[in-house]
mmCIF file with all atom_site columns, C-alpha atoms in Angstrom:
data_model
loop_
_atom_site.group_PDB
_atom_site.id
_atom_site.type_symbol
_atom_site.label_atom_id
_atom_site.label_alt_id
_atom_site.label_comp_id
_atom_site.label_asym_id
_atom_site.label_entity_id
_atom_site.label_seq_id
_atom_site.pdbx_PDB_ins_code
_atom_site.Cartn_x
_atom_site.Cartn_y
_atom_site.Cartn_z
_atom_site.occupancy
_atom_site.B_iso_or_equiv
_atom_site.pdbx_formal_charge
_atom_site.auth_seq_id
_atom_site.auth_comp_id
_atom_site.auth_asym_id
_atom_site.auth_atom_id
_atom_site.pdbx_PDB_model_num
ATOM 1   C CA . UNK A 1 1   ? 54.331 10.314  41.291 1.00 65.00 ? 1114 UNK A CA 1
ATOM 2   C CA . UNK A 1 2   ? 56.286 6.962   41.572 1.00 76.00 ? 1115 UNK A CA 1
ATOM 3   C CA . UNK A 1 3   ? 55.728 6.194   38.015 1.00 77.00 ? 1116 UNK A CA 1
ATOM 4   C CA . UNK A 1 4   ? 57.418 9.114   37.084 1.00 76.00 ? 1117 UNK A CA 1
ATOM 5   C CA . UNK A 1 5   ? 60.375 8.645   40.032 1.00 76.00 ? 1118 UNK A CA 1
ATOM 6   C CA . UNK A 1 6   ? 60.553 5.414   38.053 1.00 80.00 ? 1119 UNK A CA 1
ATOM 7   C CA . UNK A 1 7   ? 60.501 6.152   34.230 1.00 80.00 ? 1120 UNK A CA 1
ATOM 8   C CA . UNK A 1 8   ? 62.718 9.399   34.774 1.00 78.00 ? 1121 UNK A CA 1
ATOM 9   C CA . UNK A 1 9   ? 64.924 7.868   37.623 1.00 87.00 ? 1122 UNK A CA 1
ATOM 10  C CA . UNK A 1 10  ? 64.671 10.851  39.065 1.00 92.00 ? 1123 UNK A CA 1
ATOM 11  C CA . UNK A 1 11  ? 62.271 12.532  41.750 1.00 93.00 ? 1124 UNK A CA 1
ATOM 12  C CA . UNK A 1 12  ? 61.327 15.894  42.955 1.00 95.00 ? 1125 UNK A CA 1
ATOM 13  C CA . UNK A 1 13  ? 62.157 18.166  45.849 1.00 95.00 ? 1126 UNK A CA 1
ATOM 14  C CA . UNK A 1 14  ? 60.051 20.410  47.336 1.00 96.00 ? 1127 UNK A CA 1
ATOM 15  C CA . UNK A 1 15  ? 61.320 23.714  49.846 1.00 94.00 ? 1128 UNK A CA 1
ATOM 16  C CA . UNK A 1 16  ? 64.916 25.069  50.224 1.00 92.00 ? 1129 UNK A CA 1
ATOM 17  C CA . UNK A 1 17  ? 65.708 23.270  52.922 1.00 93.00 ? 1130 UNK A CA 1
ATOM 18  C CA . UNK A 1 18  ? 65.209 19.805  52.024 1.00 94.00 ? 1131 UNK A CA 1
ATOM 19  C CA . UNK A 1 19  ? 66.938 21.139  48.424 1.00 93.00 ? 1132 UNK A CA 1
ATOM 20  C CA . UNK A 1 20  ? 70.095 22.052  50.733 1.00 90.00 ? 1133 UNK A CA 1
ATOM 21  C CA . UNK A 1 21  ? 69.622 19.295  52.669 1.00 93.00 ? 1134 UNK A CA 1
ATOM 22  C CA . UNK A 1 22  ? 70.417 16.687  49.535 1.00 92.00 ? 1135 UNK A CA 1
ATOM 23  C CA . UNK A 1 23  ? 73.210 18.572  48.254 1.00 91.00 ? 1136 UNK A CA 1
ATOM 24  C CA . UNK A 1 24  ? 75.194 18.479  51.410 1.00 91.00 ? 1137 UNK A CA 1
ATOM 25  C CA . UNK A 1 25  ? 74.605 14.901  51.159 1.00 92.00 ? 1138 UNK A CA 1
ATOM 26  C CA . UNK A 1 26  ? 76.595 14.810  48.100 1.00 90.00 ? 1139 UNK A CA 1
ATOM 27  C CA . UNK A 1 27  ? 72.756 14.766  45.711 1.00 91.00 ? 1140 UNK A CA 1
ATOM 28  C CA . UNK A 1 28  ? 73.523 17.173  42.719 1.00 92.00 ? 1141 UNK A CA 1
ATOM 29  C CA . UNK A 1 29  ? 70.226 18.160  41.393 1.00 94.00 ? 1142 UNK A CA 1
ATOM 30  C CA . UNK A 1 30  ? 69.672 18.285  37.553 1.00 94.00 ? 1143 UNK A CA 1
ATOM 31  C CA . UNK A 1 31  ? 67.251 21.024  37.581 1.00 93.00 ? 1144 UNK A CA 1
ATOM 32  C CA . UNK A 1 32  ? 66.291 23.717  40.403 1.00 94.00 ? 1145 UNK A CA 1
ATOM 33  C CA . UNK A 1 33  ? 63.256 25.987  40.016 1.00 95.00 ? 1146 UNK A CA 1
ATOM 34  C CA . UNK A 1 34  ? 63.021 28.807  42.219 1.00 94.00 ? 1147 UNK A CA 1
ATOM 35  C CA . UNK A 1 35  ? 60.197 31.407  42.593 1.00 93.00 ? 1148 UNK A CA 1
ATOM 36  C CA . UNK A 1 36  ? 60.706 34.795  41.352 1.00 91.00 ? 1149 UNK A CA 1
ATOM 37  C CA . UNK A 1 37  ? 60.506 37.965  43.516 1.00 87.00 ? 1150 UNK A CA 1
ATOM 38  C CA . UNK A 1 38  ? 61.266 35.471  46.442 1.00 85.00 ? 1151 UNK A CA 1
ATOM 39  C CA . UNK A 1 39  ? 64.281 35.672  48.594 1.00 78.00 ? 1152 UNK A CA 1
ATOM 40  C CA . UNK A 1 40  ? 65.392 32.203  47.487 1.00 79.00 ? 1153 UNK A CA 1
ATOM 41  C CA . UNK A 1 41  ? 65.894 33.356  43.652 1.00 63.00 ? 1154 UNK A CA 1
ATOM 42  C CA . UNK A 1 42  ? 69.026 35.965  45.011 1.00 67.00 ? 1155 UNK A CA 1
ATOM 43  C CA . UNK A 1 43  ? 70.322 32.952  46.964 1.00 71.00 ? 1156 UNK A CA 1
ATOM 44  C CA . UNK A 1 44  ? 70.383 30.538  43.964 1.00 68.00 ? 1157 UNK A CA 1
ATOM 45  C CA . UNK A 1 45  ? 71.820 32.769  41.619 1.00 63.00 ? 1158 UNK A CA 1
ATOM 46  C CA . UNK A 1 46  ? 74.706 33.286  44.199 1.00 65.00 ? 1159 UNK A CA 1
ATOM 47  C CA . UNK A 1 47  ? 75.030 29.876  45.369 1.00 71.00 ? 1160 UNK A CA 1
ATOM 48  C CA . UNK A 1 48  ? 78.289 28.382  43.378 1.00 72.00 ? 1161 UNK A CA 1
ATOM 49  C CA . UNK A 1 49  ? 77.208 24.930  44.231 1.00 73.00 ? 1162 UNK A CA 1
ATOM 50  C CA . UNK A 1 50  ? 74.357 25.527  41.357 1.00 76.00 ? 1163 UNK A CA 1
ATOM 51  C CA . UNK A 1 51  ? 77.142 27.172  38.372 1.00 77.00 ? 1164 UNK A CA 1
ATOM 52  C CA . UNK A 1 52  ? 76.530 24.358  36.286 1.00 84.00 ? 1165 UNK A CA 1
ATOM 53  C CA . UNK A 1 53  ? 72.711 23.445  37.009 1.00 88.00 ? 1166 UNK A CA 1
ATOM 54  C CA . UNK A 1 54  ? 69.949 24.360  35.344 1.00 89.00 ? 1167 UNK A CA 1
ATOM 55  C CA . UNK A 1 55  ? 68.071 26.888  37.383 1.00 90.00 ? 1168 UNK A CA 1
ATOM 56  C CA . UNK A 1 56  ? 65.174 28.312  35.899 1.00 93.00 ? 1169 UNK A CA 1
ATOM 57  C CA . UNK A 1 57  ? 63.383 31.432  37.496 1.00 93.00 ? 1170 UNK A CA 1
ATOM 58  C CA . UNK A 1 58  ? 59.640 30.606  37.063 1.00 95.00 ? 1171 UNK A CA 1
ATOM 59  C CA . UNK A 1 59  ? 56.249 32.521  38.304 1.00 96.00 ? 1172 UNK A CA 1
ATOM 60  C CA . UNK A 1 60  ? 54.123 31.475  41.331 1.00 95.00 ? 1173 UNK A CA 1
ATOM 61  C CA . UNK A 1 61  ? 51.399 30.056  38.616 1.00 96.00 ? 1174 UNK A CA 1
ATOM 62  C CA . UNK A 1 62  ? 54.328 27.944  36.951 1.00 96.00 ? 1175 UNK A CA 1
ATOM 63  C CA . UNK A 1 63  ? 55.739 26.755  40.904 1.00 96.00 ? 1176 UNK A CA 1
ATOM 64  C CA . UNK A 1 64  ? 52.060 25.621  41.331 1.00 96.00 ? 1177 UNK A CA 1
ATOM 65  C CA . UNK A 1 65  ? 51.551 23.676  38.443 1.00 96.00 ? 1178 UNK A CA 1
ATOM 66  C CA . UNK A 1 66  ? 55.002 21.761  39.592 1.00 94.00 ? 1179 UNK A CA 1
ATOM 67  C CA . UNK A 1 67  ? 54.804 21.616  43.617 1.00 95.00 ? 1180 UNK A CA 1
ATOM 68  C CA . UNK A 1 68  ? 52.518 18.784  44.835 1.00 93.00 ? 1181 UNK A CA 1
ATOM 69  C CA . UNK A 1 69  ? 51.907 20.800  47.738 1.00 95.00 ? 1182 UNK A CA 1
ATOM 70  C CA . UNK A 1 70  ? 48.874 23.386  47.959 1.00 95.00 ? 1183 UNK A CA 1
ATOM 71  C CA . UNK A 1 71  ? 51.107 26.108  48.794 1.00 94.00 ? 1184 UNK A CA 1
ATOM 72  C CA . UNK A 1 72  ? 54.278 26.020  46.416 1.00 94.00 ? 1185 UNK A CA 1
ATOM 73  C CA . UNK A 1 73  ? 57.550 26.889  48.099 1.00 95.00 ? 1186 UNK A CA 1
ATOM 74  C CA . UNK A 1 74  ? 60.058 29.028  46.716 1.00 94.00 ? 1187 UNK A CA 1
ATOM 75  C CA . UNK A 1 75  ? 62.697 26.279  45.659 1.00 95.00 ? 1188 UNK A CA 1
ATOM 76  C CA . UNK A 1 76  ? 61.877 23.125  44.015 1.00 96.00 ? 1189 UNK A CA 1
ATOM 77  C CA . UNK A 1 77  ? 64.570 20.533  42.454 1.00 96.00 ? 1190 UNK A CA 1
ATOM 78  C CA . UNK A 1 78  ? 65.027 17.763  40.494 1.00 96.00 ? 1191 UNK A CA 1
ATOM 79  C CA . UNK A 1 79  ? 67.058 14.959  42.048 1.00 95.00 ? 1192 UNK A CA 1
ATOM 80  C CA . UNK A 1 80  ? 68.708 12.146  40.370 1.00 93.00 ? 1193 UNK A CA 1
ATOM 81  C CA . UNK A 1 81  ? 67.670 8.420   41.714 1.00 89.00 ? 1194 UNK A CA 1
ATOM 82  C CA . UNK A 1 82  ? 70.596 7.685   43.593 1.00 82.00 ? 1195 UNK A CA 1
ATOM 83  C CA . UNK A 1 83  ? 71.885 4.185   42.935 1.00 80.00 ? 1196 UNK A CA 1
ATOM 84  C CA . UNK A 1 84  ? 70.963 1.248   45.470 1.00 76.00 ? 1197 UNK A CA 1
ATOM 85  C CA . UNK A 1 85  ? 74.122 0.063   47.648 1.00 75.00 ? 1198 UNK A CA 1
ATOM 86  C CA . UNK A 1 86  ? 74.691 -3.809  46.874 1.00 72.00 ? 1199 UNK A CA 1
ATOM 87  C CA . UNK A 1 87  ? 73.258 -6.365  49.418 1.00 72.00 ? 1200 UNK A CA 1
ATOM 88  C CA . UNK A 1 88  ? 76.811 -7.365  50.720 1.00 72.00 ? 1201 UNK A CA 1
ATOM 89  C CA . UNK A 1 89  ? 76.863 -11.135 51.800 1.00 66.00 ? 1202 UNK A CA 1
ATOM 90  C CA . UNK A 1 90  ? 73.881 -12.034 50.014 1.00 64.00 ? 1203 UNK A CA 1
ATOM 91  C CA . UNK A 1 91  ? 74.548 -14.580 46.492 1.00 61.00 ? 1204 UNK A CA 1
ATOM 92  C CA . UNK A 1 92  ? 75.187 -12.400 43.229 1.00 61.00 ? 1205 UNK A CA 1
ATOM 93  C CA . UNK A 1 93  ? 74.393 -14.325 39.931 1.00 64.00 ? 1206 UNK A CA 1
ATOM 94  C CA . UNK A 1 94  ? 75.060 -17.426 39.144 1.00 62.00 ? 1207 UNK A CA 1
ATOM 95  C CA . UNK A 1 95  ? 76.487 -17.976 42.984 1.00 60.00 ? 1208 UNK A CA 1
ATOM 96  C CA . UNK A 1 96  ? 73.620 -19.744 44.184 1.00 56.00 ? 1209 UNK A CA 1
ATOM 97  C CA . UNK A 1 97  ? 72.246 -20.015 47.849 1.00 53.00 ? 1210 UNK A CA 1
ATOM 98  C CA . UNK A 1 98  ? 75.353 -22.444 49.537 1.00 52.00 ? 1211 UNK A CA 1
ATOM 99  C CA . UNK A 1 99  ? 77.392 -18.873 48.749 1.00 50.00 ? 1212 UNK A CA 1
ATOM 100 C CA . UNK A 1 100 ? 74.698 -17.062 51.648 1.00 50.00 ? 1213 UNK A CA 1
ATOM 101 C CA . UNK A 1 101 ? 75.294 -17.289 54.770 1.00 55.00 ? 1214 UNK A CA 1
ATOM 102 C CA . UNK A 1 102 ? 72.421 -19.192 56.600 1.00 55.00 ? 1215 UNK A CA 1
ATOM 103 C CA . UNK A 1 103 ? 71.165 -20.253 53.325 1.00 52.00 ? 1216 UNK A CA 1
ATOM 104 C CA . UNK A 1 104 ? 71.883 -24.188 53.662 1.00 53.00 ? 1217 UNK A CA 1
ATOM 105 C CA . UNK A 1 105 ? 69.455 -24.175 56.733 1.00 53.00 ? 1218 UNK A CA 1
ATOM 106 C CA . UNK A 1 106 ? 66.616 -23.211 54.743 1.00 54.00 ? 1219 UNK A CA 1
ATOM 107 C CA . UNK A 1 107 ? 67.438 -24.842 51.418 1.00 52.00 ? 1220 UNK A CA 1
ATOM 108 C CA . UNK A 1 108 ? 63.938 -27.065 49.651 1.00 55.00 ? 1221 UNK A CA 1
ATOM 109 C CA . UNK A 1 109 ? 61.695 -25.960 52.957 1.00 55.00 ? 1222 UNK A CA 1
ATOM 110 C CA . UNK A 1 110 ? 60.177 -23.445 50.862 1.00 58.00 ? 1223 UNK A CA 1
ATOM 111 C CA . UNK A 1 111 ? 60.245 -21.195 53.798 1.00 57.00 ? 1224 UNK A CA 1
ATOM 112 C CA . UNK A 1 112 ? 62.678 -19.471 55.500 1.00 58.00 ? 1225 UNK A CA 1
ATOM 113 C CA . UNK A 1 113 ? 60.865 -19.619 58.769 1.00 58.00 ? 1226 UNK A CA 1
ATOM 114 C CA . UNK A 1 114 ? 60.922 -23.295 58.562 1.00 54.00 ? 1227 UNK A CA 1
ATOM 115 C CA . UNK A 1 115 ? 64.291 -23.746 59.743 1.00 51.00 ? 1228 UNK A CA 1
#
């Protein structure tokens, strides 16, 4: 799974919760599959938060060919990779290490446990 997480920068979600759970952290998903006949496909189609996603309606066989769990829940989402935060006080490019702090102590030991 993390070579796909990697080439599609993007990785999957698995259950309703943990699907609400990244988009009230501000996560908007690109695509959101949800089980048909199950009470989750009502709630997606009324859930404004998903007007302009993707959300296909798909059959159990279909949720368990995508869910890497043996029992496939009713919601399923695909997730942008969010982007890392930048290492603040660490030397961007072309700064070198006199820039870090705590750097000169381990400059040419080879180790920074050496210092």
């Amino acid at each position: 799974m993390r070579k796909f997480r990697e080439r599609e920068h993007a990785f999957l979600v698995e259950g309703a919760d943990l699907v609400t759970a990244g988009m009230a952290a501000g996560l908007r998903p690109q695509l959101v599959f949800v089980r048909r006949g199950s009470a989750a496909h009502e709630a997606a189609a009324a859930d404004g938060r998903l007007a302009d996603v993707a959300v296909y309606i798909v059959t159990d066989r279909v949720a368990a060919k995508i869910s890497t769990l043996e029992a496939p829940p009713d919601v399923l989402a695909v997730f942008p990779l969010p982007a890392a935060p930048p290492l603040y006080g660490l030397a961007g490019p072309g700064e070198g290490a006199a820039s870090t702090p705590g750097a000169e102590a381990t400059r040419g030991t080879g180790r920074a446990g050496a210092a």
